[in-house]
Tab-separated table of C-alpha atoms in Angstrom:
chain	number	residue	atom	x	y	z
A	106	MET	CA	-100.320	-1.868	87.557
A	107	GLY	CA	-97.202	-0.856	85.659
A	108	GLY	CA	-98.411	-1.879	82.198
A	109	ILE	CA	-97.604	-4.890	80.061
A	110	GLU	CA	-94.030	-4.941	78.727
A	111	ALA	CA	-93.505	-5.202	74.960
A	112	ASP	CA	-90.579	-7.601	75.422
A	113	VAL	CA	-91.934	-11.022	76.365
A	114	VAL	CA	-88.983	-11.967	78.592
A	115	SER	CA	-89.217	-8.676	80.483
A	116	GLU	CA	-92.950	-9.219	80.842
A	117	GLY	CA	-92.363	-12.678	82.266
A	118	LYS	CA	-90.029	-11.218	84.884
A	119	ARG	CA	-92.496	-8.430	85.666
A	120	LEU	CA	-95.376	-10.818	86.190
A	121	LEU	CA	-93.289	-13.063	88.433
A	122	ALA	CA	-92.279	-10.112	90.598
A	123	ARG	CA	-95.861	-8.836	90.783
A	124	ALA	CA	-97.211	-12.313	91.592
A	125	GLU	CA	-94.691	-12.753	94.400
A	126	ALA	CA	-95.620	-9.355	95.831
A	127	GLU	CA	-99.323	-10.266	95.696
A	128	GLY	CA	-98.857	-13.767	97.130
A	129	VAL	CA	-100.031	-15.490	93.935
A	130	PRO	CA	-98.410	-18.934	93.403
A	131	LEU	CA	-97.217	-18.655	89.791
A	132	ARG	CA	-94.181	-20.236	88.150
A	133	LEU	CA	-92.931	-19.927	84.580
A	134	LEU	CA	-92.357	-22.845	82.257
A	135	GLY	CA	-91.537	-23.066	78.556
A	136	GLY	CA	-88.885	-21.252	76.561
A	137	VAL	CA	-88.877	-18.036	78.593
A	138	ALA	CA	-88.346	-20.020	81.811
A	139	ILE	CA	-85.447	-21.925	80.228
A	140	ARG	CA	-83.856	-18.659	79.153
A	141	LEU	CA	-84.193	-17.222	82.653
A	142	ARG	CA	-82.525	-20.306	84.141
A	143	ALA	CA	-79.576	-20.233	81.710
A	144	PRO	CA	-76.401	-19.334	83.624
A	145	GLY	CA	-74.759	-16.443	81.806
A	146	GLY	CA	-77.411	-16.482	79.074
A	147	LEU	CA	-78.141	-18.959	76.310
A	148	PRO	CA	-75.444	-20.012	73.829
A	149	ALA	CA	-76.140	-18.599	70.355
A	150	PRO	CA	-77.323	-21.943	68.846
A	151	PHE	CA	-80.081	-22.211	71.450
A	152	ALA	CA	-81.251	-18.597	71.435
A	153	ARG	CA	-84.619	-17.978	69.780
A	154	GLU	CA	-87.597	-15.650	69.719
A	155	TYR	CA	-90.421	-16.269	72.179
A	156	GLY	CA	-94.039	-15.628	71.306
A	157	ASP	CA	-96.108	-16.385	74.386
A	158	LEU	CA	-95.864	-16.928	78.131
A	159	ASP	CA	-96.654	-20.161	79.952
A	160	PHE	CA	-97.271	-20.338	83.694
A	161	VAL	CA	-98.435	-22.937	86.153
A	162	THR	CA	-100.244	-22.525	89.452
A	163	VAL	CA	-101.369	-24.939	92.148
A	164	ARG	CA	-104.997	-26.036	92.122
A	165	ARG	CA	-105.901	-23.819	95.053
A	166	GLY	CA	-104.250	-20.880	93.282
A	167	ALA	CA	-106.314	-20.872	90.081
A	168	PRO	CA	-108.857	-18.230	91.206
A	169	LEU	CA	-106.039	-16.021	92.510
A	170	ALA	CA	-104.107	-16.386	89.252
A	171	ALA	CA	-107.170	-15.493	87.163
A	172	THR	CA	-107.909	-12.385	89.234
A	173	PHE	CA	-104.247	-11.394	89.151
A	174	LEU	CA	-103.902	-11.613	85.362
A	175	ARG	CA	-107.072	-9.627	84.763
A	176	ALA	CA	-105.763	-6.921	87.112
A	177	GLU	CA	-102.478	-6.898	85.169
A	178	GLY	CA	-104.307	-6.097	81.928
A	179	TYR	CA	-104.899	-9.543	80.398
A	180	GLU	CA	-108.202	-10.478	78.803
A	181	PRO	CA	-109.561	-13.917	79.707
A	182	HIS	CA	-110.818	-16.403	77.128
A	183	VAL	CA	-114.165	-16.684	78.881
A	184	ALA	CA	-115.549	-19.744	77.091
A	185	PHE	CA	-112.306	-21.730	77.280
A	186	ASN	CA	-111.762	-20.921	80.951
A	187	ALA	CA	-115.317	-21.903	81.854
A	188	LEU	CA	-114.851	-25.307	80.198
A	189	HIS	CA	-111.239	-26.080	81.116
A	190	GLY	CA	-110.456	-23.890	84.124
A	191	ASN	CA	-109.843	-26.855	86.411
A	192	GLU	CA	-106.798	-27.766	84.268
A	193	ARG	CA	-105.850	-24.718	82.214
A	194	LEU	CA	-106.642	-21.014	81.894
A	195	LEU	CA	-106.099	-18.840	78.847
A	196	PHE	CA	-105.552	-15.068	78.651
A	197	PHE	CA	-104.621	-12.588	75.923
A	198	ASP	CA	-102.421	-9.525	75.647
A	199	ASN	CA	-104.240	-7.985	72.707
A	200	GLU	CA	-101.872	-5.034	72.330
A	201	HIS	CA	-98.853	-7.276	71.718
A	202	ASP	CA	-100.778	-10.176	70.153
A	203	ARG	CA	-99.634	-12.603	72.839
A	204	GLN	CA	-101.242	-15.525	74.620
A	205	VAL	CA	-100.730	-16.499	78.253
A	206	ASP	CA	-101.442	-20.080	79.324
A	207	VAL	CA	-101.807	-20.982	82.981
A	208	PHE	CA	-101.695	-24.708	83.709
A	209	VAL	CA	-103.433	-25.705	86.917
A	210	GLY	CA	-101.762	-28.310	89.120
A	211	GLN	CA	-100.366	-30.287	86.208
A	212	PHE	CA	-99.045	-29.969	82.670
A	213	ARG	CA	-101.136	-31.996	80.272
A	214	MET	CA	-100.418	-32.141	76.566
A	215	SER	CA	-99.173	-35.376	74.996
A	216	HIS	CA	-98.735	-36.709	78.540
A	217	ARG	CA	-99.589	-35.652	82.069
A	218	ILE	CA	-96.834	-34.183	84.249
A	219	PRO	CA	-97.946	-33.617	87.876
A	220	LEU	CA	-96.724	-30.288	89.242
A	221	ASP	CA	-98.789	-29.398	92.308
A	222	GLU	CA	-96.454	-30.792	94.971
A	223	ARG	CA	-93.245	-29.390	93.442
A	224	LEU	CA	-94.502	-26.060	92.154
A	225	GLU	CA	-93.145	-23.944	94.986
A	226	LEU	CA	-89.881	-25.865	95.328
A	227	GLU	CA	-87.945	-23.105	93.546
A	228	PRO	CA	-88.570	-19.409	92.897
A	229	GLY	CA	-89.631	-18.094	89.506
A	230	THR	CA	-89.735	-21.235	87.387
A	231	LEU	CA	-90.497	-24.912	87.608
A	232	PRO	CA	-87.579	-27.117	88.703
A	233	LEU	CA	-85.237	-28.034	85.854
A	234	ALA	CA	-86.457	-31.639	85.773
A	235	GLU	CA	-90.001	-30.477	85.098
A	236	LEU	CA	-88.850	-27.902	82.542
A	237	LEU	CA	-87.187	-30.736	80.644
A	238	LEU	CA	-90.127	-33.094	81.112
A	239	THR	CA	-92.612	-30.576	79.722
A	240	LYS	CA	-90.421	-30.103	76.644
A	241	LEU	CA	-89.748	-33.775	75.925
A	242	GLN	CA	-93.238	-35.142	76.633
A	243	ILE	CA	-94.266	-33.921	73.157
A	244	ALA	CA	-95.145	-36.821	70.872
A	245	GLN	CA	-94.495	-34.780	67.702
A	246	LEU	CA	-91.206	-33.165	68.686
A	247	ASN	CA	-90.097	-30.094	66.744
A	248	GLU	CA	-86.707	-28.407	66.442
A	249	LYS	CA	-87.701	-25.538	68.727
A	250	ASP	CA	-88.361	-27.992	71.544
A	251	VAL	CA	-85.087	-29.810	70.839
A	252	ARG	CA	-83.223	-26.519	71.180
A	253	ASP	CA	-84.967	-25.714	74.448
A	254	ALA	CA	-84.305	-29.179	75.866
A	255	LEU	CA	-80.636	-29.036	74.905
A	256	ALA	CA	-80.408	-25.551	76.417
A	257	VAL	CA	-81.522	-26.995	79.766
A	258	LEU	CA	-78.881	-29.728	79.634
A	259	HIS	CA	-76.184	-27.423	78.276
A	260	GLY	CA	-76.440	-25.152	81.271
A	261	HIS	CA	-77.029	-27.702	84.026
A	262	PRO	CA	-75.523	-31.042	85.055
A	263	VAL	CA	-77.651	-34.127	85.631
A	264	GLY	CA	-77.839	-35.293	89.232
A	265	GLU	CA	-80.132	-36.526	91.977
A	266	GLU	CA	-81.150	-33.149	93.352
A	267	ASP	CA	-82.934	-30.006	92.257
A	268	GLY	CA	-81.617	-26.446	92.270
A	269	ASP	CA	-78.973	-26.074	89.568
A	270	HIS	CA	-79.147	-29.754	88.600
A	271	VAL	CA	-81.594	-31.652	86.421
A	272	ASN	CA	-83.042	-34.108	88.923
A	273	ALA	CA	-82.689	-37.412	87.070
A	274	GLY	CA	-84.383	-39.273	89.910
A	275	ARG	CA	-87.558	-37.237	89.447
A	276	VAL	CA	-87.553	-37.807	85.680
A	277	ALA	CA	-86.909	-41.533	86.153
A	278	GLU	CA	-89.672	-41.833	88.774
A	279	LEU	CA	-92.331	-40.362	86.480
A	280	CYS	CA	-91.191	-42.389	83.469
A	281	ALA	CA	-91.179	-45.588	85.562
A	282	GLY	CA	-94.847	-45.090	86.426
A	283	ASP	CA	-96.120	-44.296	82.930
A	284	TRP	CA	-95.055	-46.407	79.943
A	285	GLY	CA	-96.422	-43.861	77.464
A	286	LEU	CA	-94.394	-41.033	78.986
A	287	TRP	CA	-91.333	-43.306	79.097
A	288	ARG	CA	-91.806	-44.220	75.416
A	289	THR	CA	-92.097	-40.597	74.286
A	290	PHE	CA	-89.457	-39.127	76.586
A	291	THR	CA	-86.747	-41.697	75.863
A	292	ALA	CA	-87.362	-41.463	72.108
A	293	ASN	CA	-87.052	-37.693	72.340
A	294	LEU	CA	-83.832	-37.961	74.339
A	295	ALA	CA	-82.416	-40.091	71.528
A	296	ALA	CA	-83.574	-37.512	68.968
A	297	CYS	CA	-81.895	-34.740	70.955
A	298	ARG	CA	-78.671	-36.739	70.992
A	299	ASP	CA	-78.804	-36.981	67.202
A	300	TYR	CA	-79.349	-33.234	66.947
A	301	VAL	CA	-76.301	-32.218	69.016
A	302	SER	CA	-73.919	-32.414	66.070
A	303	ARG	CA	-76.063	-29.960	64.085
A	304	TYR	CA	-75.348	-27.049	66.412
A	305	GLU	CA	-72.212	-24.951	66.291
A	306	LEU	CA	-70.748	-25.682	69.700
A	307	PRO	CA	-67.154	-26.240	70.819
A	308	PRO	CA	-66.271	-29.954	70.834
A	309	SER	CA	-66.028	-29.995	74.624
A	310	GLU	CA	-69.563	-28.629	74.973
A	311	ARG	CA	-70.939	-31.157	72.489
A	312	ALA	CA	-69.275	-33.961	74.412
A	313	ALA	CA	-70.684	-32.674	77.704
A	314	LEU	CA	-74.196	-32.491	76.237
A	315	ILE	CA	-74.013	-36.040	74.904
A	316	ALA	CA	-72.683	-37.277	78.248
A	317	ARG	CA	-75.567	-35.649	80.113
A	318	LEU	CA	-78.121	-37.116	77.716
A	319	ASP	CA	-76.558	-40.557	78.196
A	320	VAL	CA	-76.486	-40.240	82.003
A	321	LEU	CA	-80.167	-39.301	82.023
A	322	SER	CA	-81.113	-42.144	79.663
A	323	GLU	CA	-79.216	-44.669	81.783
A	324	ARG	CA	-80.813	-43.358	84.986
A	325	ILE	CA	-84.307	-43.757	83.507
A	326	GLU	CA	-83.589	-47.344	82.473
A	327	ARG	CA	-82.231	-48.249	85.948
A	328	GLU	CA	-85.379	-47.095	87.749
A	329	PRO	CA	-87.603	-50.054	88.758
A	330	LYS	CA	-90.784	-49.973	86.710
A	331	THR	CA	-94.239	-50.176	88.257
A	332	ARG	CA	-96.708	-52.971	87.647
A	333	GLY	CA	-98.844	-50.577	85.585
A	334	TRP	CA	-95.831	-49.720	83.426
A	335	LYS	CA	-95.113	-53.405	82.788
A	336	LEU	CA	-98.720	-54.185	81.881
A	337	ARG	CA	-98.885	-51.253	79.458
A	338	ALA	CA	-95.539	-52.246	77.956
A	339	LYS	CA	-97.048	-55.573	76.885
A	340	VAL	CA	-99.533	-53.653	74.712
A	341	GLY	CA	-96.738	-51.441	73.359
A	342	GLU	CA	-97.366	-49.389	70.254
A	343	ARG	CA	-100.399	-51.383	69.173
A	344	LYS	CA	-102.384	-48.764	71.082
A	345	ARG	CA	-101.640	-45.035	70.920
A	346	TRP	CA	-99.684	-44.057	74.008
A	347	TYR	CA	-100.094	-40.280	73.898
A	348	GLU	CA	-102.844	-37.692	73.757
A	349	VAL	CA	-103.330	-35.239	70.897
A	350	PRO	CA	-104.033	-31.872	72.529
A	351	GLU	CA	-106.321	-29.388	70.840
A	352	GLU	CA	-104.764	-26.153	69.696
A	353	VAL	CA	-106.413	-23.057	71.122
A	354	ALA	CA	-105.699	-19.769	69.410
A	355	GLY	CA	-107.287	-16.440	68.658
A	356	GLY	CA	-109.113	-13.955	70.843
A	357	PRO	CA	-112.007	-14.661	73.171
């Protein structure tokens, strides 16, 4: 064990390298993952400080991930992990006052994003489509999440494949099967579009961002909707369409 790094981005890289060496299926998500995927680094308007680390593992990998993080110097939240360990694990870096979340098989906050089958599609982080989905599934969107979402689209074109593209087909598929996710995600895309003008970017980069947001919105609307989506759409906003996740903070 080489010791926990003080810099959160460096620590994210260290843990990824150690997990790969140990055969532990871990991938980063969240702001640190978006920064690591930014070609040439983040533009100044989208750069920010990062407080914690967020990982995801496959369901079969949860015990391995828990053992791995303890060996790397992280203290488990024993009570939380006992209650919620089938979906999420929580650890603490007490020296640097940081929290590490490990989502298990899916990302579940305002909405559920399945991850198990696509977790190991790319090294290091979730695919770009899922990075964007996890940012824009938030029912109460904040400016930090807008910046992160725009950072994804600033650095990567929208297409129908993974790798260096945001896979619009994957986003559209999930939204077409879940009216609540569609409602939140499309509203947040529109909010991001409104925010573009607030950031100091060259006109060409603003135009490219808006074009990518529009391409993604149009692709989502073209996707045939499931029967479940159509039935839920009839209820609409008369019934709450998102979950309100509990905040978990503090030491074990």
